[in-house]
Coordinates of C-alpha atoms in Angstrom, one line a residue:
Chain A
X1 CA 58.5 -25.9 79.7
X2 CA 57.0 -24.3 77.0
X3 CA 57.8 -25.4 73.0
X4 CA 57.7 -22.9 70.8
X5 CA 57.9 -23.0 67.0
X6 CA 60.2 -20.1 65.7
X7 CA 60.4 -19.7 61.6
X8 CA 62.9 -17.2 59.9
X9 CA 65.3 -17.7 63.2
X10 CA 68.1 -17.3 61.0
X11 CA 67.1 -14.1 59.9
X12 CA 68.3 -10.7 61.9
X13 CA 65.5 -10.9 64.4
X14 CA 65.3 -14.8 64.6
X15 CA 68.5 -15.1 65.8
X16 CA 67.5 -12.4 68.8
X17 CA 64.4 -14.0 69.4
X18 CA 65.6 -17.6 69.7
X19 CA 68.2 -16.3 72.2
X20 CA 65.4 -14.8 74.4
X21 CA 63.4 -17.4 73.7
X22 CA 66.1 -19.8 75.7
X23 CA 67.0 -17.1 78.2
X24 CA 62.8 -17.9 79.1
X25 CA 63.3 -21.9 79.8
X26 CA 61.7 -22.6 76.5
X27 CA 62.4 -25.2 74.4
X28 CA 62.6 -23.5 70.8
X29 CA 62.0 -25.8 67.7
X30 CA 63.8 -23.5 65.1
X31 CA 63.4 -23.4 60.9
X32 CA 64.5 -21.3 58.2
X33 CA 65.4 -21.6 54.5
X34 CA 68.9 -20.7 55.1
X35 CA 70.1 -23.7 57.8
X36 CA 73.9 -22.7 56.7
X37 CA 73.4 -19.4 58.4
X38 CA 71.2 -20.6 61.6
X39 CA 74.2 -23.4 62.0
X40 CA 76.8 -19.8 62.5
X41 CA 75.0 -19.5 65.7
X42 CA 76.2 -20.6 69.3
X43 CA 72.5 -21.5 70.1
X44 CA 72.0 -23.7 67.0
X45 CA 73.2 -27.1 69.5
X46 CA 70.1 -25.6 71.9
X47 CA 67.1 -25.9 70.0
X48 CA 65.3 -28.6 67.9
X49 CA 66.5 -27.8 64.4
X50 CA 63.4 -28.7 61.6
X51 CA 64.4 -27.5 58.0
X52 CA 61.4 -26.3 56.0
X53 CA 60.7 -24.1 53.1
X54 CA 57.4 -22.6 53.4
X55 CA 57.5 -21.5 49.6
X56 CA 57.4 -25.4 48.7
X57 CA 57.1 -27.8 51.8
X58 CA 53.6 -27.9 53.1
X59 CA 53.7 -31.3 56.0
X60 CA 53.9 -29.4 59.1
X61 CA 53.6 -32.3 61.2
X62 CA 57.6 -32.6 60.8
X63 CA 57.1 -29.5 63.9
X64 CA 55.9 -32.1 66.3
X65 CA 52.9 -30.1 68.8
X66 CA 54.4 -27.4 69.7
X67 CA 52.6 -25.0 72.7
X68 CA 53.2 -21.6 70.7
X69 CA 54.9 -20.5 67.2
X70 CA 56.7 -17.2 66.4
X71 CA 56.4 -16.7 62.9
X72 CA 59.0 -14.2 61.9
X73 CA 59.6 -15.7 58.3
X74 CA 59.1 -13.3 55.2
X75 CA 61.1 -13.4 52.3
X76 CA 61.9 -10.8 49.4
X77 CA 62.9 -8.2 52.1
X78 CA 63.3 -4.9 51.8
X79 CA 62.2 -4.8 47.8
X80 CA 59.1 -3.1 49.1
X81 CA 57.8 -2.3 46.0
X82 CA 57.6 -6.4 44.5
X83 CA 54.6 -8.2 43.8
X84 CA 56.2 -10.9 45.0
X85 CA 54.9 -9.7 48.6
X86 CA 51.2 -10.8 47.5
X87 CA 51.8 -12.8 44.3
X88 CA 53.9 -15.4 45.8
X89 CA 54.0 -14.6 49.8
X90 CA 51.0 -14.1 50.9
X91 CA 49.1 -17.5 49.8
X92 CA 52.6 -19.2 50.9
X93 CA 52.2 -17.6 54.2
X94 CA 48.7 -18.0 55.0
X95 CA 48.6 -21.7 53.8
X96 CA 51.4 -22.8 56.3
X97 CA 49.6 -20.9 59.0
X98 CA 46.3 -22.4 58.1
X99 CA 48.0 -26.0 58.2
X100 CA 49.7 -25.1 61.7
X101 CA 46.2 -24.3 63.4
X102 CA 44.4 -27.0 61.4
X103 CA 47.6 -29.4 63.4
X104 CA 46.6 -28.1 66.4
X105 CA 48.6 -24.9 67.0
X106 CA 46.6 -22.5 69.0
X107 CA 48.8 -19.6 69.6
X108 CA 50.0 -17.7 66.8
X109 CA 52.3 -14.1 66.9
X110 CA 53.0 -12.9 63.9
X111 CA 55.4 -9.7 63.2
X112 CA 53.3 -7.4 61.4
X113 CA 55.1 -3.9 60.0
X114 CA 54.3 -0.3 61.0
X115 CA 54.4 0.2 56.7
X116 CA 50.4 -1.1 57.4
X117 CA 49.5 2.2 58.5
X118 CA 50.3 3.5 55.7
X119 CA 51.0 7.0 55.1
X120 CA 49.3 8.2 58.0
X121 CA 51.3 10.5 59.9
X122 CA 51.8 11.2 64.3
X123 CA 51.4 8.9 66.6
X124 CA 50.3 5.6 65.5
X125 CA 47.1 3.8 67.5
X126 CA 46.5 -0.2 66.7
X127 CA 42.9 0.9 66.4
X128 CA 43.8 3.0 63.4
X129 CA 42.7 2.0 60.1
X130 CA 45.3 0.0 58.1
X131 CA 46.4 2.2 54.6
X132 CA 49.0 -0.1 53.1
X133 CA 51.0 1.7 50.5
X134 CA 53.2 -0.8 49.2
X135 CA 52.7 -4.4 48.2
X136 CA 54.9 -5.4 51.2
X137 CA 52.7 -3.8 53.8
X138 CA 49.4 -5.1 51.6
X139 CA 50.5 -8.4 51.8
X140 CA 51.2 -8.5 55.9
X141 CA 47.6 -6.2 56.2
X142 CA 45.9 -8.9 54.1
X143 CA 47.8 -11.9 55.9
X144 CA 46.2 -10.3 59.4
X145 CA 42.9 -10.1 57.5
X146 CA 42.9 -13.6 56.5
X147 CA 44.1 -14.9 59.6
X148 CA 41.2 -13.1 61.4
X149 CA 38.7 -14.3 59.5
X150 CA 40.0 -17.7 59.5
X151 CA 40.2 -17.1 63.6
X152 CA 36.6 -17.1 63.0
X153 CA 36.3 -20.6 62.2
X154 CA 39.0 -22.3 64.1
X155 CA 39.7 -20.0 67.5
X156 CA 43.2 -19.7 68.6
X157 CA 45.0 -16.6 70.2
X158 CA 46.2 -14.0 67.3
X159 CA 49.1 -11.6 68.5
X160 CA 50.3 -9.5 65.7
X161 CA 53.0 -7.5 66.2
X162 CA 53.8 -4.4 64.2
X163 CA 57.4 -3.8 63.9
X164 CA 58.8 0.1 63.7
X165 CA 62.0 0.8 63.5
X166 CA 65.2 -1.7 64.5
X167 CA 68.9 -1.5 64.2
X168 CA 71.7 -3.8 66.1
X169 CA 74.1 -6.4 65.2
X170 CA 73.2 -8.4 62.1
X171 CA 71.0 -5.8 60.6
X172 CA 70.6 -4.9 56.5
X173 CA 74.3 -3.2 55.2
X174 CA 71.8 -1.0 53.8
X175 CA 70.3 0.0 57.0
X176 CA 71.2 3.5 58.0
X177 CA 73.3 2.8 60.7
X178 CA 75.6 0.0 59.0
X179 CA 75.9 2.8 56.5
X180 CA 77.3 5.3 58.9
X181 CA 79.2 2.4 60.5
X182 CA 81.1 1.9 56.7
X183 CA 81.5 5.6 56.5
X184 CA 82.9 5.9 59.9
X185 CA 85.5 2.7 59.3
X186 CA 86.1 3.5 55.4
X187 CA 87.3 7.1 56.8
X188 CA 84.9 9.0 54.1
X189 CA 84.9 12.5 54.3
X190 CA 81.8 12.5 55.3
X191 CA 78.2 10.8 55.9
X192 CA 75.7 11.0 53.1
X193 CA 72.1 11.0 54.3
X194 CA 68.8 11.8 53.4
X195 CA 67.7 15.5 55.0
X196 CA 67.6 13.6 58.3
X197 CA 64.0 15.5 59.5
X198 CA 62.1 12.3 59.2
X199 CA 60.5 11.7 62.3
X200 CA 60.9 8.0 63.3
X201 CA 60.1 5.4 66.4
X202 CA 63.4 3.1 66.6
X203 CA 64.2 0.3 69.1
X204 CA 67.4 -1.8 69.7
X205 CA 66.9 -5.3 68.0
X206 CA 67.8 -6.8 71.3
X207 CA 64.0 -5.0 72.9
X208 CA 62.9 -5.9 70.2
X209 CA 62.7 -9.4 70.5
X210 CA 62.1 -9.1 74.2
X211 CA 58.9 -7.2 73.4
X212 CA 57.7 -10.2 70.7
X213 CA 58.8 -13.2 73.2
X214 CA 56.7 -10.8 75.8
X215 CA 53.7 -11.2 73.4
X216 CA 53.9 -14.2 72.6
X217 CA 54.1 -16.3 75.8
X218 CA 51.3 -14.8 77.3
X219 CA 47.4 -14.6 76.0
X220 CA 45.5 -11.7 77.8
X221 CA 46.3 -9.1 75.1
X222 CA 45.6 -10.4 71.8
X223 CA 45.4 -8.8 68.4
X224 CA 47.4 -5.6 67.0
X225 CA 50.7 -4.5 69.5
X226 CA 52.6 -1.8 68.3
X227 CA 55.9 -2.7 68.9
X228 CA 57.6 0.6 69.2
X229 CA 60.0 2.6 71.7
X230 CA 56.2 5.2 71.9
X231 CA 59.3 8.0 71.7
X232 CA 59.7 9.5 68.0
X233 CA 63.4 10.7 67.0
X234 CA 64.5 12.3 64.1
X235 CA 66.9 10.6 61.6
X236 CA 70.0 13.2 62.0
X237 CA 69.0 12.9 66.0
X238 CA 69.3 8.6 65.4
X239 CA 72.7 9.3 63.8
X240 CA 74.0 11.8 66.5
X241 CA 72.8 9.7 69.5
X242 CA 75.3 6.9 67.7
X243 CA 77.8 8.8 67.1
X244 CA 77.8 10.5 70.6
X245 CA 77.4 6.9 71.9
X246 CA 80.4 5.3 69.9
X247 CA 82.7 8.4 70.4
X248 CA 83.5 9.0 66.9
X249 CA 82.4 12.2 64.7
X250 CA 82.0 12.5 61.3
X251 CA 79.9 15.2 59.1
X252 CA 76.3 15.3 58.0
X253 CA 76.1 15.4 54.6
X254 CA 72.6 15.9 54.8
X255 CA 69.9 16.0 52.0
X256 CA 72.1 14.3 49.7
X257 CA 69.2 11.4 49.2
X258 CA 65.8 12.3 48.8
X259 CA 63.2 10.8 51.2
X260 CA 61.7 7.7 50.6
X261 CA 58.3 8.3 48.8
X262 CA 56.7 4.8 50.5
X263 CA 56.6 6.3 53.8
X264 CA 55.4 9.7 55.7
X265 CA 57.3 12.2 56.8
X266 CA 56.5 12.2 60.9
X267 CA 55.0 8.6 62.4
X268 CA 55.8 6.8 65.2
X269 CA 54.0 4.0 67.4
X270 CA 51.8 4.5 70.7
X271 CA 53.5 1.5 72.8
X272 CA 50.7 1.4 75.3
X273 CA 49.2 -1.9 74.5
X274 CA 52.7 -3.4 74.9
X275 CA 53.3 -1.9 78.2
X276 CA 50.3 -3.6 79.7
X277 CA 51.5 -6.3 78.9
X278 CA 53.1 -7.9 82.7
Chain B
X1 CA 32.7 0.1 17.6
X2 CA 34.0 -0.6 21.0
X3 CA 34.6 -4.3 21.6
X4 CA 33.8 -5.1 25.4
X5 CA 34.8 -8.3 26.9
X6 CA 32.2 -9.1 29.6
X7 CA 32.5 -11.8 32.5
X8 CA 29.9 -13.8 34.7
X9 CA 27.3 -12.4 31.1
X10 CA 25.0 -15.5 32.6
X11 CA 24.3 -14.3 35.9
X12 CA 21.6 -11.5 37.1
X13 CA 23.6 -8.7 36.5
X14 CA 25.7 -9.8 33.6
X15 CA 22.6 -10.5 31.3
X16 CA 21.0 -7.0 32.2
X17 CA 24.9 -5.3 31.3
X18 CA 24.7 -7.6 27.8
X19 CA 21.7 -5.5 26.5
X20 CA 23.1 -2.7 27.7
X21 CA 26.0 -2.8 26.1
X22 CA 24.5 -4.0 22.9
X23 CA 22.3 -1.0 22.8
X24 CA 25.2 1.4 23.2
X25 CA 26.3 -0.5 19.7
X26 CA 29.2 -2.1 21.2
X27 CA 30.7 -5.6 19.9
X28 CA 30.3 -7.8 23.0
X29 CA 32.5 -10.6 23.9
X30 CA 30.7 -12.9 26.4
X31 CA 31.9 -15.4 28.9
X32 CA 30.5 -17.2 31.5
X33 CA 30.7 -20.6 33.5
X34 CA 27.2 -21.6 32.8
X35 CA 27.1 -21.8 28.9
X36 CA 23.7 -23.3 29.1
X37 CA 22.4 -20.4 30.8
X38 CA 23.7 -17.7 28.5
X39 CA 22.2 -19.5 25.5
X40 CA 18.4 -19.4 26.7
X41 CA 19.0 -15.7 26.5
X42 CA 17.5 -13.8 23.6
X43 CA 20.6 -12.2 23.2
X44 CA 23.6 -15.1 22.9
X45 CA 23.1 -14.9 18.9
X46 CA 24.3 -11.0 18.9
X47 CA 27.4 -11.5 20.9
X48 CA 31.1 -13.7 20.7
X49 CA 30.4 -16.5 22.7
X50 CA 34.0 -17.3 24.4
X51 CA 33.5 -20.6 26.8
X52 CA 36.2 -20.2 29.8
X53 CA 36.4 -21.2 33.3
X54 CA 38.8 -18.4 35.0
X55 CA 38.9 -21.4 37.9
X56 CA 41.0 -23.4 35.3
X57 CA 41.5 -21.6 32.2
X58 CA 44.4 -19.6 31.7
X59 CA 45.2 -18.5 28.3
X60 CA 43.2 -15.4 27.9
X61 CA 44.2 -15.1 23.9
X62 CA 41.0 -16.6 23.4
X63 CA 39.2 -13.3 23.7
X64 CA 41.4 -11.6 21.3
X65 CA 41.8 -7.7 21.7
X66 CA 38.5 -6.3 23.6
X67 CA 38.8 -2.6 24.1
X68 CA 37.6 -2.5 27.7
X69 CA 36.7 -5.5 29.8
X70 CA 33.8 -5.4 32.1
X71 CA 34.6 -8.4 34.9
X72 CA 31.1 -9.1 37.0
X73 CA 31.9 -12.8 37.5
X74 CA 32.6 -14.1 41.0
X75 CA 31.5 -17.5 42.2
X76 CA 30.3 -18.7 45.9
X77 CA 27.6 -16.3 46.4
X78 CA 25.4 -15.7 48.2
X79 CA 27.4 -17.4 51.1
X80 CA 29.4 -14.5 52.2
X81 CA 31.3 -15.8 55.2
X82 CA 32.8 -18.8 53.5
X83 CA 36.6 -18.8 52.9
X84 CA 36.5 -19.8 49.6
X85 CA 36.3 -15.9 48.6
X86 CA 39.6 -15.2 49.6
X87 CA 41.3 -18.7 49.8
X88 CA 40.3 -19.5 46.0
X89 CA 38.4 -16.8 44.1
X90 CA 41.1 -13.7 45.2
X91 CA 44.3 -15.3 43.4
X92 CA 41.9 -16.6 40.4
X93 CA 40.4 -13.6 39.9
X94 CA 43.4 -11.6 40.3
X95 CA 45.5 -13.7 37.9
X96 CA 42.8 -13.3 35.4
X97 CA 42.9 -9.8 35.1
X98 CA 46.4 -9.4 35.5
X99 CA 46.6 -11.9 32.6
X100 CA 43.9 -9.4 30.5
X101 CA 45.8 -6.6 31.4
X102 CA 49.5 -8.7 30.4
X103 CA 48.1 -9.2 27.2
X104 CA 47.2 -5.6 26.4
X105 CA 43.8 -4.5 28.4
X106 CA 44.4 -1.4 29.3
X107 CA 40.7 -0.6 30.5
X108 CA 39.1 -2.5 33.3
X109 CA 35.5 -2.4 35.0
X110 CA 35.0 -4.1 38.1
X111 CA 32.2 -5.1 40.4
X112 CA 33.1 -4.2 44.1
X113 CA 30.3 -4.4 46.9
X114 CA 29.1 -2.3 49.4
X115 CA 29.9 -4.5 51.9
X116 CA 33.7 -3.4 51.3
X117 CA 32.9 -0.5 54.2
X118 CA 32.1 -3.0 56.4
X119 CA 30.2 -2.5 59.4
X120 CA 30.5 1.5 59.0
X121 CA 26.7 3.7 59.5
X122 CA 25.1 6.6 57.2
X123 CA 26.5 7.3 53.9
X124 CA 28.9 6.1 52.5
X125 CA 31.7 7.7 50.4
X126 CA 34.2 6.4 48.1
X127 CA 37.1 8.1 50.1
X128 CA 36.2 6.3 53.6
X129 CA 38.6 3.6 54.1
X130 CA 37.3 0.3 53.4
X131 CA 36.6 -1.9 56.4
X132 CA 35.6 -5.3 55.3
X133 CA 33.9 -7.7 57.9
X134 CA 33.2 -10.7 55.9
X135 CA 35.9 -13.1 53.6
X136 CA 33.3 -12.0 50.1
X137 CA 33.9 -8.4 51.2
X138 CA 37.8 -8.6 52.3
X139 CA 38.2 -11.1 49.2
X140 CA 37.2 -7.7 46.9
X141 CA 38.5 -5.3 48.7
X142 CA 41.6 -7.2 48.4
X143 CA 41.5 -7.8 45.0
X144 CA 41.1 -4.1 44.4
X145 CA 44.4 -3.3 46.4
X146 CA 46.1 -5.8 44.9
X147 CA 44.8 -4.2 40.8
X148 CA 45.6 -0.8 42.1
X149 CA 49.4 -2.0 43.2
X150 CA 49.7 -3.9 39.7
X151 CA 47.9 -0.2 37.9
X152 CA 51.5 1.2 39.0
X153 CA 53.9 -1.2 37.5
X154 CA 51.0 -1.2 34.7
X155 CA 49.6 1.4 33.8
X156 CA 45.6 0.7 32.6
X157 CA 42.2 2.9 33.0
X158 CA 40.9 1.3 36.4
X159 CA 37.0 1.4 37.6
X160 CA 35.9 0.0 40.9
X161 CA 32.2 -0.1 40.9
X162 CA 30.7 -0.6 44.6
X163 CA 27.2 -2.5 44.3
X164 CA 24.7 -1.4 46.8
X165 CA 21.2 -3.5 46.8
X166 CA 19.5 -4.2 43.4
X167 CA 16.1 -6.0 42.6
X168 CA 14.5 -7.1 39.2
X169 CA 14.0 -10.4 37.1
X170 CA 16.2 -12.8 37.3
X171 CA 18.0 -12.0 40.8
X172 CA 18.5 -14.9 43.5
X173 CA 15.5 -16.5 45.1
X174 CA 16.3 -15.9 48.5
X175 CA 16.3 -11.9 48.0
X176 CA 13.6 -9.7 50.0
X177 CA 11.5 -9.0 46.8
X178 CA 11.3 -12.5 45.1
X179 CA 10.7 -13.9 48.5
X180 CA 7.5 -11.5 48.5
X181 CA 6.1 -12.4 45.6
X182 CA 6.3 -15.9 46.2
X183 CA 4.0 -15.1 49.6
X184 CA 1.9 -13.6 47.4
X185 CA 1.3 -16.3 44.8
X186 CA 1.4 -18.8 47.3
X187 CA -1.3 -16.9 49.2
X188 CA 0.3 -16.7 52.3
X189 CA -1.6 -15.6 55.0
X190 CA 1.2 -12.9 56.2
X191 CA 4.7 -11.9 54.8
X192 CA 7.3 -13.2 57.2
X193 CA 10.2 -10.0 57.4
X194 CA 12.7 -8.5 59.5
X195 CA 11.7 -5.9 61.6
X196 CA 12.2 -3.6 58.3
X197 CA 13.7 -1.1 60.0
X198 CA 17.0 -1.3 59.0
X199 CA 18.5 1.4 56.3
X200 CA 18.9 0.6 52.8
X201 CA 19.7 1.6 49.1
X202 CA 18.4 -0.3 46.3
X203 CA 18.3 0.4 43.0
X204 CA 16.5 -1.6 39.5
X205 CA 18.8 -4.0 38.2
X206 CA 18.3 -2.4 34.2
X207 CA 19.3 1.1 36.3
X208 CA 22.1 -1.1 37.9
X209 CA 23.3 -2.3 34.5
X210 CA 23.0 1.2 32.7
X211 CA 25.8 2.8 35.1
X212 CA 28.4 0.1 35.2
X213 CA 28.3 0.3 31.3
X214 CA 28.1 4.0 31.4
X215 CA 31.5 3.4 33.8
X216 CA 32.9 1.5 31.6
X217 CA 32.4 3.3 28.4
X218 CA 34.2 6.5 29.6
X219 CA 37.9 7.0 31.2
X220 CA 37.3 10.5 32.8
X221 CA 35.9 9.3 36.4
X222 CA 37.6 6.2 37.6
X223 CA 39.0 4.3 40.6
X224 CA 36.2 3.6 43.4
X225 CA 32.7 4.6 42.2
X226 CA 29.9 4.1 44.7
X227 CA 26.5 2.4 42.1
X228 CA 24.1 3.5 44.3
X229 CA 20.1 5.3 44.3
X230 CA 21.8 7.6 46.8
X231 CA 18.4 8.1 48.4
X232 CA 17.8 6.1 51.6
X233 CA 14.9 3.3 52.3
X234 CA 13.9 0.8 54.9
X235 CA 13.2 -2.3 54.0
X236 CA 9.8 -2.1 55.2
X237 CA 9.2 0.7 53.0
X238 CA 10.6 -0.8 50.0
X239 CA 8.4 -3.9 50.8
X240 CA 5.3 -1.2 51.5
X241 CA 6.5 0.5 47.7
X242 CA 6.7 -2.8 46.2
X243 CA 3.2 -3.9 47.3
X244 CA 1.7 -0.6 45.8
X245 CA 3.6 -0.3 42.4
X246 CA 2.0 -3.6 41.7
X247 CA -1.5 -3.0 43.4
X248 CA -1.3 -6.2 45.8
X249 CA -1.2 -6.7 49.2
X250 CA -0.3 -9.2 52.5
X251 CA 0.0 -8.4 56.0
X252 CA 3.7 -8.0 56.8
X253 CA 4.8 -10.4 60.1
X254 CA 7.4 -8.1 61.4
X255 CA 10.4 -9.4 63.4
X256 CA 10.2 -12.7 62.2
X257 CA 13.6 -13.0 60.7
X258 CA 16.3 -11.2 63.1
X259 CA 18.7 -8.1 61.7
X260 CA 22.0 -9.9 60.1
X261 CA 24.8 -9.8 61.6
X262 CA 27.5 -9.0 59.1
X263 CA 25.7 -5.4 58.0
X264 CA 25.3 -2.2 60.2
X265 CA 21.5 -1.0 60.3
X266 CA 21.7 2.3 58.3
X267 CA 23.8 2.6 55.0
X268 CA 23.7 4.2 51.6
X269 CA 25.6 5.1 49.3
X270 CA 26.7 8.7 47.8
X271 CA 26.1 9.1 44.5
X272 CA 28.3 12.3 43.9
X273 CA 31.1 11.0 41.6
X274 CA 28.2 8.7 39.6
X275 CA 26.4 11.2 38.5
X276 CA 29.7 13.6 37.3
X277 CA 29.3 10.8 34.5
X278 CA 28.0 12.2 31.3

């Protein structure tokens, strides 16, 4: 039975990823700053509950040995734009890392963000250069940097997993799909959006973390995996698809927000590293 | 009279930028770790001698106003592939500047390295994305994404110059050149090289020292500017060019050393955007 260290689990993919991470026979030692919100959830009795705030604690010997860790942890989320993201995250980040490999951990997936690309537009290859626009995506490109070089020194198996596009149960109220959700159930007249043409790669949360737990309990291929449905859609097509699916109507407002300027117009993720993956 | 805060003023490069900027007329504010070192020069009486270590010193109102800042310091060289570049120097560095700028700097010259395009071949151009295969080089590179995220909260005049190879009194001992002419003086009977075959762009140190300050002294070309002869050399022939400028000679033992392993065989840099520089 495999133990596997799991940080952020109480955040909207932890809580996804511990589930599948149980559904797999493995024993899950879980943290997260916010054990209030982890304790809400039926499988909080299941796993080995360690608090730990990786902004301030620094013994990570209170994880015990554990065979693998998932670190999904990241704070200041979605403020993009903050310094925070490399001022305070990044050396907070790469330290407890650093301390898990220097305790003996030698398997490590990390979720990584499609935002490293930067704004390059199509399909999206791991092989790609990274052209972080933001200090968010900066701070995960430089975390991946650091952690290879460090791999260097001490060898353990680096999976980095970069994130597209997500929505289910749990996810940001800001999200675009809560949004319509609110519109749909506050009866507005009708759904404001951006001009919807964005091309995007989106996945349910639930794939989602069946794709990371994929990665991370096996070791053949390492590095960069896109993790990404490999099939772009455009906004107003994500929002039709729900509303077809849900059986409820309500109208476009479209173009009433502008598009974000920290992303390009038409990118999604080529998934065939994943799919190798048994 | 521009007043020009320069960093690391005691090392090989900082004491050639000292005259340099003293014979443009500007009022030079010098800083260094290695006070001892800046005083043997003849130059320490015609500057503002400010000690700090930007390891442990943090209250940059010791330097007063400067006009422009030109930062060459960096510590832990020549050993390229130690951590300490990115685990210690990145955040010092960074918080330095960001301190300079905080307290009203609002023009900044740095030294960047070649090495920032990695293991890339041929010639290389300030728009190619940087690929750094070594913590010194991902350390820089880093350091100049994390300045040109900070130049958008704040604005300042920003000047990344990229250091190919330099030679000239004063630079390490372990460099091709010096190494040479201690053969010679020793008498060796041979010169014990590379294979020399590898591709190369050196320039004079005073030549090295006369573009950063020309770089700094001017606000119309900045960001990423490759300092570089733009004319490419192998090593063999800059050893062959060196042993004829100065009328000596020793047989050269080819192969001895092998190629390194964290450069590609043939790169220069372009030298386009320097020379736009009135």
């Amino acid at each position: 039975m495999k133990k596997v260290l799991v940080t952020g689990c109480s955040g909207f993919i932890g809580n996804y990823v511990v589930r599948q991470l149980l559904k797999n026979n493995c024993q899950v030692i879980a943290t997260s700053v916010d054990e209030g919100k982890a304790r809400h959830h039926d499988w909080f009795p299941l796993v080995t509950w360690v608090p730990f705030n990786l902004q301030k604690d620094t013994d990570v010997g209170v994880f015990g040995q554990p065979d693998a860790v998932i670190h999904l942890a990241w704070e200041g989320l979605p403020n993009y734009k903050s310094l925070f993201h490399f001022e305070e995250n990044l050396p907070a980040h790469y330290h407890f890392l650093k301390s898990l490999i220097a305790n003996g951990v030698t398997d490590i997936t990390v979720t990584g963000t499609c935002f490293e690309y930067g704004m390059q537009e199509g399909m999206l290859r791991e092989d790609m250069p990274a052209l972080p626009a933001n200090p968010y995506a900066l701070a995960k490109d430089t975390l991946r940097k650091f952690l290879s070089e460090l791999q260097k020194l001490y060898p353990f198996d680096f999976k980095w997993v970069r994130l597209f596009y997500l929505y289910g149960e749990g996810q940001n109220p800001n999200s675009i799909l809560s949004q319509l959700q609110k519109a749909i159930i506050n009866k507005e007249p009708a759904f404001k959006m951006s001009g919807g043409e964005q091309v995007r790669d989106y996945l349910p949360v639930e794939k989602v973390a069946e794709n990371i737990v994929k990665v991370a309990l096996q070791n053949t291929i390492t590095g960069i995996i896109n993790c990404s449905s490999g099939t772009p859609v455009t906004v107003k097509q994500l929002v039709q698809n729900y509303l077809q699916e849900n059986n409820v109507s309500i109208p476009l407002q479209l173009g009433f927000y502008p598009y974000p300027d920290y992303e390009p117009m038409a990118f999604w993720g080529d998934n065939t590293k994943l799919k190798e993956i048994r």
